[in-house]
Coordinates of C-alpha atoms and ligand atoms in Angstrom, one line a residue:
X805 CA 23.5 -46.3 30.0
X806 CA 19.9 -46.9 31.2
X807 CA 18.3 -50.1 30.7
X808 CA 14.6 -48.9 30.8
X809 CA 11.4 -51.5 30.1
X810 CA 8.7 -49.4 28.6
X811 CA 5.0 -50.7 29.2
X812 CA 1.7 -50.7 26.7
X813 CA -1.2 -53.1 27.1
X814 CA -4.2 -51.1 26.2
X815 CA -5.4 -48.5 23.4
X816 CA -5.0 -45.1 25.3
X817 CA -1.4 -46.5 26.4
X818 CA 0.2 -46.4 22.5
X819 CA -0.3 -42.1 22.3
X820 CA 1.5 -42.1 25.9
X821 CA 4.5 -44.1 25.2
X822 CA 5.2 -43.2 21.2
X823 CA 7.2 -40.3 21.8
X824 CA 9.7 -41.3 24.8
X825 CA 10.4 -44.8 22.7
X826 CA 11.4 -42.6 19.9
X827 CA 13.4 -40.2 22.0
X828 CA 15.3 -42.8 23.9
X829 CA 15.8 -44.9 20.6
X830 CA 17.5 -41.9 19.2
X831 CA 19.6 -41.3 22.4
X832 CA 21.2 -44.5 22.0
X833 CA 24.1 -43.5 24.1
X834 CA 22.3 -42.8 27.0
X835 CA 19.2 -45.1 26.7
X836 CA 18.5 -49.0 26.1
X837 CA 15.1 -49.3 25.7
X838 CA 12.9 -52.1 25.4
X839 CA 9.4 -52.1 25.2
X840 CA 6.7 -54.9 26.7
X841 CA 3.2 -54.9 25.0
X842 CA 0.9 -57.1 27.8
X843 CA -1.6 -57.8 25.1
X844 CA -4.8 -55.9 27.5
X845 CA -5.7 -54.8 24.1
X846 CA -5.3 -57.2 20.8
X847 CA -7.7 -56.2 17.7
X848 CA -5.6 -54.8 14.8
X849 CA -8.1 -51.7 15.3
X850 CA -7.3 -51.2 18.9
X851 CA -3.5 -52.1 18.8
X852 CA -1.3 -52.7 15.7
X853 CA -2.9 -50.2 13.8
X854 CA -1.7 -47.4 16.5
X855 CA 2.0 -49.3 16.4
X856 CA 2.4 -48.4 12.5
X857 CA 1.4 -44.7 12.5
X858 CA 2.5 -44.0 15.8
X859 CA 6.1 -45.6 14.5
X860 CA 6.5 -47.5 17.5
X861 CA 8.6 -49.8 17.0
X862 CA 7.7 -53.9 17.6
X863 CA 7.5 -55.0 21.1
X864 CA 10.4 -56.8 22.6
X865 CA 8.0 -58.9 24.6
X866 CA 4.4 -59.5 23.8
X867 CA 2.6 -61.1 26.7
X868 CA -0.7 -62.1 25.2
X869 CA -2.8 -61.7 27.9
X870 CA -6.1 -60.8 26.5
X871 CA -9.5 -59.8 28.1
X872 CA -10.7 -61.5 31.4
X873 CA -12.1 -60.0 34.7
X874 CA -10.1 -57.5 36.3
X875 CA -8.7 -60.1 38.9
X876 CA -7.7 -62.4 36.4
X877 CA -6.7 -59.8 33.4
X878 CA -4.1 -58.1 36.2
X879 CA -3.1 -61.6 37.7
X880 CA -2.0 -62.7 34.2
X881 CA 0.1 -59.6 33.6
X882 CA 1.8 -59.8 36.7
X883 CA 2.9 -63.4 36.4
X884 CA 4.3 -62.7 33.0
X885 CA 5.8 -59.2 33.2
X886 CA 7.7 -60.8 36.7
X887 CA 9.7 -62.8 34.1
X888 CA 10.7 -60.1 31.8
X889 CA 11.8 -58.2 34.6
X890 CA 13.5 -60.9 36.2
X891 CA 15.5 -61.7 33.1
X892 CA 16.1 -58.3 32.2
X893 CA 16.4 -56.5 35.2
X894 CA 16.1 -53.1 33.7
X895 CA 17.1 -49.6 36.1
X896 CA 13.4 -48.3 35.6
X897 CA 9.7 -49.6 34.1
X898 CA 8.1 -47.1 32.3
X899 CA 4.6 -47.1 33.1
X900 CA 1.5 -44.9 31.4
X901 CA -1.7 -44.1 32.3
X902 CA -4.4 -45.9 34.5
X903 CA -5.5 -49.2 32.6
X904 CA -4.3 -53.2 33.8
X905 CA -1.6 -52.8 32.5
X906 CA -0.2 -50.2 34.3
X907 CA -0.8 -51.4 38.0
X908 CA -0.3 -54.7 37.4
X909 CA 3.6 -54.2 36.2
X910 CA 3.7 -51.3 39.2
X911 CA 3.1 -53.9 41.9
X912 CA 5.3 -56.5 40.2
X913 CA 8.7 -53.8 40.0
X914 CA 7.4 -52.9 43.6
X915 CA 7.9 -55.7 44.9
X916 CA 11.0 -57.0 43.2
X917 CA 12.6 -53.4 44.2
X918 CA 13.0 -52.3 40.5
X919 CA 12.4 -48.9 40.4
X920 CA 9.3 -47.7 38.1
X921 CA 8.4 -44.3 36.4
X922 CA 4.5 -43.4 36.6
X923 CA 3.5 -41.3 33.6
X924 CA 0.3 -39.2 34.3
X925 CA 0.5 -39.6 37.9
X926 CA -1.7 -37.8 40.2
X927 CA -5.2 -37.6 38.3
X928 CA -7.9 -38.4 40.8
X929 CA -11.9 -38.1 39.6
X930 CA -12.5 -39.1 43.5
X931 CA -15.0 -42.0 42.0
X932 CA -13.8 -45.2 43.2
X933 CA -16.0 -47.1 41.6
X934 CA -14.1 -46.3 38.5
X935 CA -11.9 -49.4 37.9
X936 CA -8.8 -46.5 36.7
X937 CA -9.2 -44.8 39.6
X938 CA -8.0 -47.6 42.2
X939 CA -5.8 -48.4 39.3
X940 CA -4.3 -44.6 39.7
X941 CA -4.2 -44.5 43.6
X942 CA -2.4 -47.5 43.5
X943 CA 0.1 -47.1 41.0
X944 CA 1.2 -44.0 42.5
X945 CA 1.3 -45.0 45.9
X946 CA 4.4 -47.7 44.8
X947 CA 5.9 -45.8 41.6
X948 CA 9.0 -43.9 42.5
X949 CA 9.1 -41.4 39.9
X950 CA 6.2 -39.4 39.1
X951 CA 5.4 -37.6 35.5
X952 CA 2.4 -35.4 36.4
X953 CA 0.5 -33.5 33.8
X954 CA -0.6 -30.4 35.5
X955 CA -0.5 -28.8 38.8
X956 CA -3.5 -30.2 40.4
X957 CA -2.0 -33.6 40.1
X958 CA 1.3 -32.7 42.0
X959 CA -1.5 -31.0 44.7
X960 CA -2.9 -34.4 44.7
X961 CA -0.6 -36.5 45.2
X962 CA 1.1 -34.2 47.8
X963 CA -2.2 -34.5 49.6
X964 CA -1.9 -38.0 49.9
X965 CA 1.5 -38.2 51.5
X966 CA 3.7 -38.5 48.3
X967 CA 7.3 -36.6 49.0
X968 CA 7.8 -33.6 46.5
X969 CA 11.0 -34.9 45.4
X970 CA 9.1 -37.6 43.9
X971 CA 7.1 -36.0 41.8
X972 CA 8.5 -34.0 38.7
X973 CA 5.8 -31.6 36.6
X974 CA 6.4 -32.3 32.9
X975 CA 3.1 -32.0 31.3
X976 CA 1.1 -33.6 28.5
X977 CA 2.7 -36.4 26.5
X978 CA -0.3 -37.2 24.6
X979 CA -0.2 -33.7 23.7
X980 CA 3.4 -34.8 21.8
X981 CA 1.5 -37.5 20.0
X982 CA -1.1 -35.2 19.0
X983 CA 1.3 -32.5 16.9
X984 CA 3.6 -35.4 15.5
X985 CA 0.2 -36.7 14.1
X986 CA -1.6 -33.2 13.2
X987 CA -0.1 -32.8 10.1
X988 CA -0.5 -36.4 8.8
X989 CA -3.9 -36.7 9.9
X990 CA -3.8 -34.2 7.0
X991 CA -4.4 -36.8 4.3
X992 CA -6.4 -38.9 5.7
X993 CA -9.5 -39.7 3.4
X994 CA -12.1 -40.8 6.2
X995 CA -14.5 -37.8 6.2
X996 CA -14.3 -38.2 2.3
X997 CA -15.1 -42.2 2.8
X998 CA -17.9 -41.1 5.3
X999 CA -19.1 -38.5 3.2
X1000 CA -19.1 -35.1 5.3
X1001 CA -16.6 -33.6 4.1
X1002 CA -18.2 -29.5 4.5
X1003 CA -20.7 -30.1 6.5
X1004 CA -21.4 -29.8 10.3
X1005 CA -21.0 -33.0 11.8
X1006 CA -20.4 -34.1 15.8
X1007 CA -18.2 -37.1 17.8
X1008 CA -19.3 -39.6 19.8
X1009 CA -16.9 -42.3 21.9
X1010 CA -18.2 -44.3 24.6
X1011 CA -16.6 -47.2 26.6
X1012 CA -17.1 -46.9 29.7
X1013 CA -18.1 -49.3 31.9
X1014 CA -20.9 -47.4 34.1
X1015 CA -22.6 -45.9 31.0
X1016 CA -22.5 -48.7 28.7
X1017 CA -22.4 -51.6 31.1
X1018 CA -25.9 -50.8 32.2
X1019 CA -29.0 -51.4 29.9
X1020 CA -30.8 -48.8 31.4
X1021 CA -28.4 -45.6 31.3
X1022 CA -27.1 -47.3 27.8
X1023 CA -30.4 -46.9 26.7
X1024 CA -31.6 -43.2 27.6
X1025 CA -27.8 -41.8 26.8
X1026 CA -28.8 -43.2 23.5
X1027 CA -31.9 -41.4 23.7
X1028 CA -30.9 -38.2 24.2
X1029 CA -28.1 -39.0 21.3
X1030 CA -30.6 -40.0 18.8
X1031 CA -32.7 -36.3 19.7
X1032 CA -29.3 -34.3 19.1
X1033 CA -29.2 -36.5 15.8
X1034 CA -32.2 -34.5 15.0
X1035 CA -29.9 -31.5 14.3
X1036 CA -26.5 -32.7 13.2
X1037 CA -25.0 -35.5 12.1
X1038 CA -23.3 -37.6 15.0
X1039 CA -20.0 -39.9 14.2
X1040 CA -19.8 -42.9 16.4
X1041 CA -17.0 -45.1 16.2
X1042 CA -17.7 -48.0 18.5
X1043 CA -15.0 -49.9 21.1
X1044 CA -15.5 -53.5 20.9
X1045 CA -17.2 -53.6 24.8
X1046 CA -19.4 -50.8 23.4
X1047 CA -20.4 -52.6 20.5
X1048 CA -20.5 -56.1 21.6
X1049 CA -23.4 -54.3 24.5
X1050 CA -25.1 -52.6 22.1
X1051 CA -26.3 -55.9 20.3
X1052 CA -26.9 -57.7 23.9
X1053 CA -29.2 -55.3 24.8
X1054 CA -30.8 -54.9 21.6
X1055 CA -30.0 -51.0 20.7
X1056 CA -28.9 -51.1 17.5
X1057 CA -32.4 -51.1 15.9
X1058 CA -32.8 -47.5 17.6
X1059 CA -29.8 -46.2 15.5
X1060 CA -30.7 -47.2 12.3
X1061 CA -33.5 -45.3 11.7
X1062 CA -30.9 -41.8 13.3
X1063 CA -28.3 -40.0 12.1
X1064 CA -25.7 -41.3 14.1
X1065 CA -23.2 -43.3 12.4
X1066 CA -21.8 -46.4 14.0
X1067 CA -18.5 -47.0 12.6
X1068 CA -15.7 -49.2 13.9
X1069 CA -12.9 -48.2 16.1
X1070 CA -10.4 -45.9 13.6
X1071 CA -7.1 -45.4 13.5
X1072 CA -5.2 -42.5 15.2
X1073 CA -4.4 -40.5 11.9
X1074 CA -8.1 -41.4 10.8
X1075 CA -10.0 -40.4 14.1
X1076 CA -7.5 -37.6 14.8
X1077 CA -8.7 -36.5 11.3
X1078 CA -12.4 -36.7 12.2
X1079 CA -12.6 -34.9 15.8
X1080 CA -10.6 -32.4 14.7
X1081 CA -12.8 -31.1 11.9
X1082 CA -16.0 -31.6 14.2
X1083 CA -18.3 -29.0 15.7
X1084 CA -18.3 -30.6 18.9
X1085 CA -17.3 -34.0 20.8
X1086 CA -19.4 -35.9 23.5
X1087 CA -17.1 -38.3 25.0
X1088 CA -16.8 -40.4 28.2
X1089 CA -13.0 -40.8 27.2
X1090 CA -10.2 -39.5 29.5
X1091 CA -8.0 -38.6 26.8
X1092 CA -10.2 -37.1 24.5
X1093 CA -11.2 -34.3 26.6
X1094 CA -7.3 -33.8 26.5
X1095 CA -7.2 -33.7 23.1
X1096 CA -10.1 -31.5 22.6
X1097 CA -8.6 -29.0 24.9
X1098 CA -5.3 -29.0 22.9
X1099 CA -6.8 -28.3 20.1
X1100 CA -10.1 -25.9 21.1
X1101 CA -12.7 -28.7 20.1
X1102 CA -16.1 -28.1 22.5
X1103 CA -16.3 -31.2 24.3
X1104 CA -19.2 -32.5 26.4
X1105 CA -17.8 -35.1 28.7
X1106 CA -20.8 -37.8 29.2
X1107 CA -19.7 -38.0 32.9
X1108 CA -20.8 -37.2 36.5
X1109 CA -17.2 -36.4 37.4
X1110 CA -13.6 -36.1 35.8
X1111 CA -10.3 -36.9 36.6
X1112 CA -9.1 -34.4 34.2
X1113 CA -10.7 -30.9 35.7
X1114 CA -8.0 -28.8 34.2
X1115 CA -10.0 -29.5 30.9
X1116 CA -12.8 -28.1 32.3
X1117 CA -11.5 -25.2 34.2
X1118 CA -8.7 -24.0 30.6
X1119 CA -10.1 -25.8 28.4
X1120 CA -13.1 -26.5 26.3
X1121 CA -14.7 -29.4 28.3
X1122 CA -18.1 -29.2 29.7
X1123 CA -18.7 -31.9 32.3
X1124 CA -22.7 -32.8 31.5
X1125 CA -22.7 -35.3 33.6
X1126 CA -25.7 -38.4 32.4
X1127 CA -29.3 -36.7 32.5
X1128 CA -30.3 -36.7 28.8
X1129 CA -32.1 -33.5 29.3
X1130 CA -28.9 -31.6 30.2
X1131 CA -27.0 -33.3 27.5
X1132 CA -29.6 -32.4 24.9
X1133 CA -29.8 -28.8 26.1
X1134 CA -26.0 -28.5 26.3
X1135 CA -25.7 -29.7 22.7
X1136 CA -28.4 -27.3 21.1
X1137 CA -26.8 -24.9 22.8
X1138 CA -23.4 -25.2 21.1
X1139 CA -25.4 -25.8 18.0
X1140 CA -27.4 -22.8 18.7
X1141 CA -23.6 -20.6 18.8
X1142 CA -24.1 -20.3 22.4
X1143 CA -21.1 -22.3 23.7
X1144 CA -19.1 -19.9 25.6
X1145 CA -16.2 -21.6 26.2
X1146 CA -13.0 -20.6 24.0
X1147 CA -10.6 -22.6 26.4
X1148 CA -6.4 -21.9 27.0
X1149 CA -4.0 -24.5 26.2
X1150 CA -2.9 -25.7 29.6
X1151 CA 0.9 -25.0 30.8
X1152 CA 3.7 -27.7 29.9
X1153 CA 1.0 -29.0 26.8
X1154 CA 3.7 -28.0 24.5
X1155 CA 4.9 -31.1 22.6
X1156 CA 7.7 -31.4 23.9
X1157 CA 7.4 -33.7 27.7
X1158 CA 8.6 -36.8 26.5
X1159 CA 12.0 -34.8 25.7
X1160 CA 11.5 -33.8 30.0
X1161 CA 10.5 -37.2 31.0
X1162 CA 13.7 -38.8 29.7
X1163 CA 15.8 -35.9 30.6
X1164 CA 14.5 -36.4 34.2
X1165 CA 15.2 -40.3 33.6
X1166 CA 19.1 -39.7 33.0
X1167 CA 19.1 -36.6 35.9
X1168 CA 17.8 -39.5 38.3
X1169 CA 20.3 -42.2 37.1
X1170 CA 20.4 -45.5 38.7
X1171 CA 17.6 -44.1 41.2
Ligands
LIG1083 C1 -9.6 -50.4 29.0 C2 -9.2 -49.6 30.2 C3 -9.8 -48.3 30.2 C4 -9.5 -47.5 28.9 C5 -9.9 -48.4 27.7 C6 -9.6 -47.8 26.4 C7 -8.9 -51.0 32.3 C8 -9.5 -51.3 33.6 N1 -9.7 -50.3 31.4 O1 -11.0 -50.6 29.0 O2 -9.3 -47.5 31.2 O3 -10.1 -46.3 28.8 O4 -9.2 -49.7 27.8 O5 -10.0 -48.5 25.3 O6 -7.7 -51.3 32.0 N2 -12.0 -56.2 23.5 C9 -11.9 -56.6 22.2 N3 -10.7 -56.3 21.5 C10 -9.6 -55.8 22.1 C11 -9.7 -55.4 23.5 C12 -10.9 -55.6 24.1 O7 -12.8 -57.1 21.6 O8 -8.6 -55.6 21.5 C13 -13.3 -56.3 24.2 C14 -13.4 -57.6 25.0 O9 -14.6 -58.1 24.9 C15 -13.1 -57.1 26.4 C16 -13.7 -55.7 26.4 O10 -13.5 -55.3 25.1 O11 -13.7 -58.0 27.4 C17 -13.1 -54.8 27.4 O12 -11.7 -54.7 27.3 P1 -10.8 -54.4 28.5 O13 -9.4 -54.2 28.1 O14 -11.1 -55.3 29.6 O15 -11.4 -53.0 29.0 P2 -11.7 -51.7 28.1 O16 -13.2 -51.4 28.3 O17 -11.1 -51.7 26.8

């Protein structure tokens, strides 16, 4: 039986792990699982929330870490997760995505010689400036096993010296998350609550770091927003760093007077429900332009490059890039039924990875 420590710290991380705690709990022949939650992320709207509709099930450890700068946020991960492992000493660490989280617990089975699993290995946006991208490089570079979600990846991380034998092509696992949760998403009430049901409306989400950090680029992204406003309603649910900007820098005034909605952070069924109905999303997520893809959503990606270019080259994603003017002009254009883009459901996007990454698990044994 395999003694496997699955890892979540952060919001994107709950989708990612969801589906290969349920398998494994279900295979309980072949599988002990147990699952660590660092604690990266620790609002009930950012974590527990996901836990209850996701049905995962209660974290064997919670670490508590919390928010800190990078150095201190990973530091504090790694010196707890070393004693989980220690004590537990589990035949492989399930890691997902690029956050904290996922490096820190990386470098700590690396060094200890336990071997770890990387799923949604090999995405590279070549912008290293982007705190996920070192967080990728990294994690990759010491994982043993690596789940990659499209053929580019394996390309990439071929390219940087990683043996094929390594590397194991089982596609999208959010993608699993996403059809468990379609069909309950079903009843949730929060275009009712907002009050769009029937009409046109678009998504907003924005967290990150380089376009909200910044008072400047904050400021004319919200610009060009508040002119596309003009023409359709806009949805914003906020992330706490996103938010907690926003008042610094005194941009909440701007809204107000707009048609863009600033709402908190929702739940998966809830904002599952909402992007799903919309006319377009405009997004500097990495998962939503996933998401969009799977389900033939037009997405402009508030970004000057992507990780994710699969999305862009199948899919429905538009990479826009920062300029308000080309943001506007991409916007009236899907508003003006110009949007050409009718997008293909990438290969291996089928629902059903997290039944490959655990079959690949028990093929690979005791490593
Ligand atoms: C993290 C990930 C990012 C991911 C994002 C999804 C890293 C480097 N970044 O960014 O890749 O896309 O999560 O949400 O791991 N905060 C709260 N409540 C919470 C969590 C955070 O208020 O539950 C606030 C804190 O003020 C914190 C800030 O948000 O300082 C940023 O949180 P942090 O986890 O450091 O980074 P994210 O921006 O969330």
């Amino acid at each position: 039986m395999l003694k496997v420590l699955n890892v979540v710290g952060a919001r994107p991380n709950f989708m990612k792990i969801a589906p290969i705690m349920k398998i494994m709990k279900k295979q309980e022949s072949d599988f002990l699982p147990l699952l660590v939650h660092t604690g990266q992320h620790y609002d009930f709207s950012m974590s527990e929330a996901f836990f209850k509709e996701l049905e995962i099930p209660e974290p064997d450890f919670y670490l508590g870490v919390g928010s800190a700068s990078h150095a201190v946020q990973t530091a504090k991960i790694m010196i707890a997760f070393e004693e989980v492992v220690t004590k537990e000493k589990p035949n492989w660490v399930v890691v997902v995505g690029d956050v904290n989280s996922t490096i820190a617990c990386a470098l700590v089975c690396a060094k200890l010689g336990i071997k770890v699993a990387h799923v949604e290995a090999g995405l590279r946006s070549r912008d290293r400036t982007m705190p996920e991208e070192i967080n990728r490089i990294l994690t990759d570079a010491i994982s043993d096993l690596l789940f990659t979600t499209c053929e580019e990846a394996n390309e990439n991380l071929k390219a940087e010296g990683i043996s094929a034998e390594k590397i194991e092509f089982v596609g999208n696992v959010m993608i699993d998350s996403l059809f468990f949760g379609l069909e309950k998403a079903k009843k949730s009430k929060i275009r009712e609550n907002l009050g769009i049901e029937g009409i046109d409306y678009a998504v907003l989400t924005l967290h990150r770091p380089s376009n909200v950090d910044n008072e400047e680029n904050f400021k004319q992204l919200l610009e060009a927003l508040i002119e596309i406003s003009r023409k359709i309603p806009i949805i914003f649910p906020a992330h706490p760093r996103t938010k907690t900007n926003m008042e610094k820098f005194g941009l909440e005034k701007a809204l107000n007077s707009s048609q863009i909605r600033l709402i908190e952070p929702l739940s998966y069924f809830d904002f599952l429900n909402l992007f799903s109905g919309a006319k377009f999303v405009m997004t500097d997520s990495g998962g939503l332009q996933e998401e969009t893809t799977a389900l033939a959503i037009p997405c402009l990606t508030l970004r000057e490059n992507t990780e994710r270019m699969i999305t862009v080259e199948m899919g429905t994603n538009e990479l826009v890039g920062t300029n308000p003017e080309r943001i506007v002009a991409k916007a009236f254009e899907i508003l003006d039924g110009k949007f050409e883009k009718v997008g293909k459901t990438p290969p291996l996007w089928d629902g059903k990875t997290a039944e490959r990454i655990c079959n690949a698990l028990l093929r690979r044994g005791y490593g």
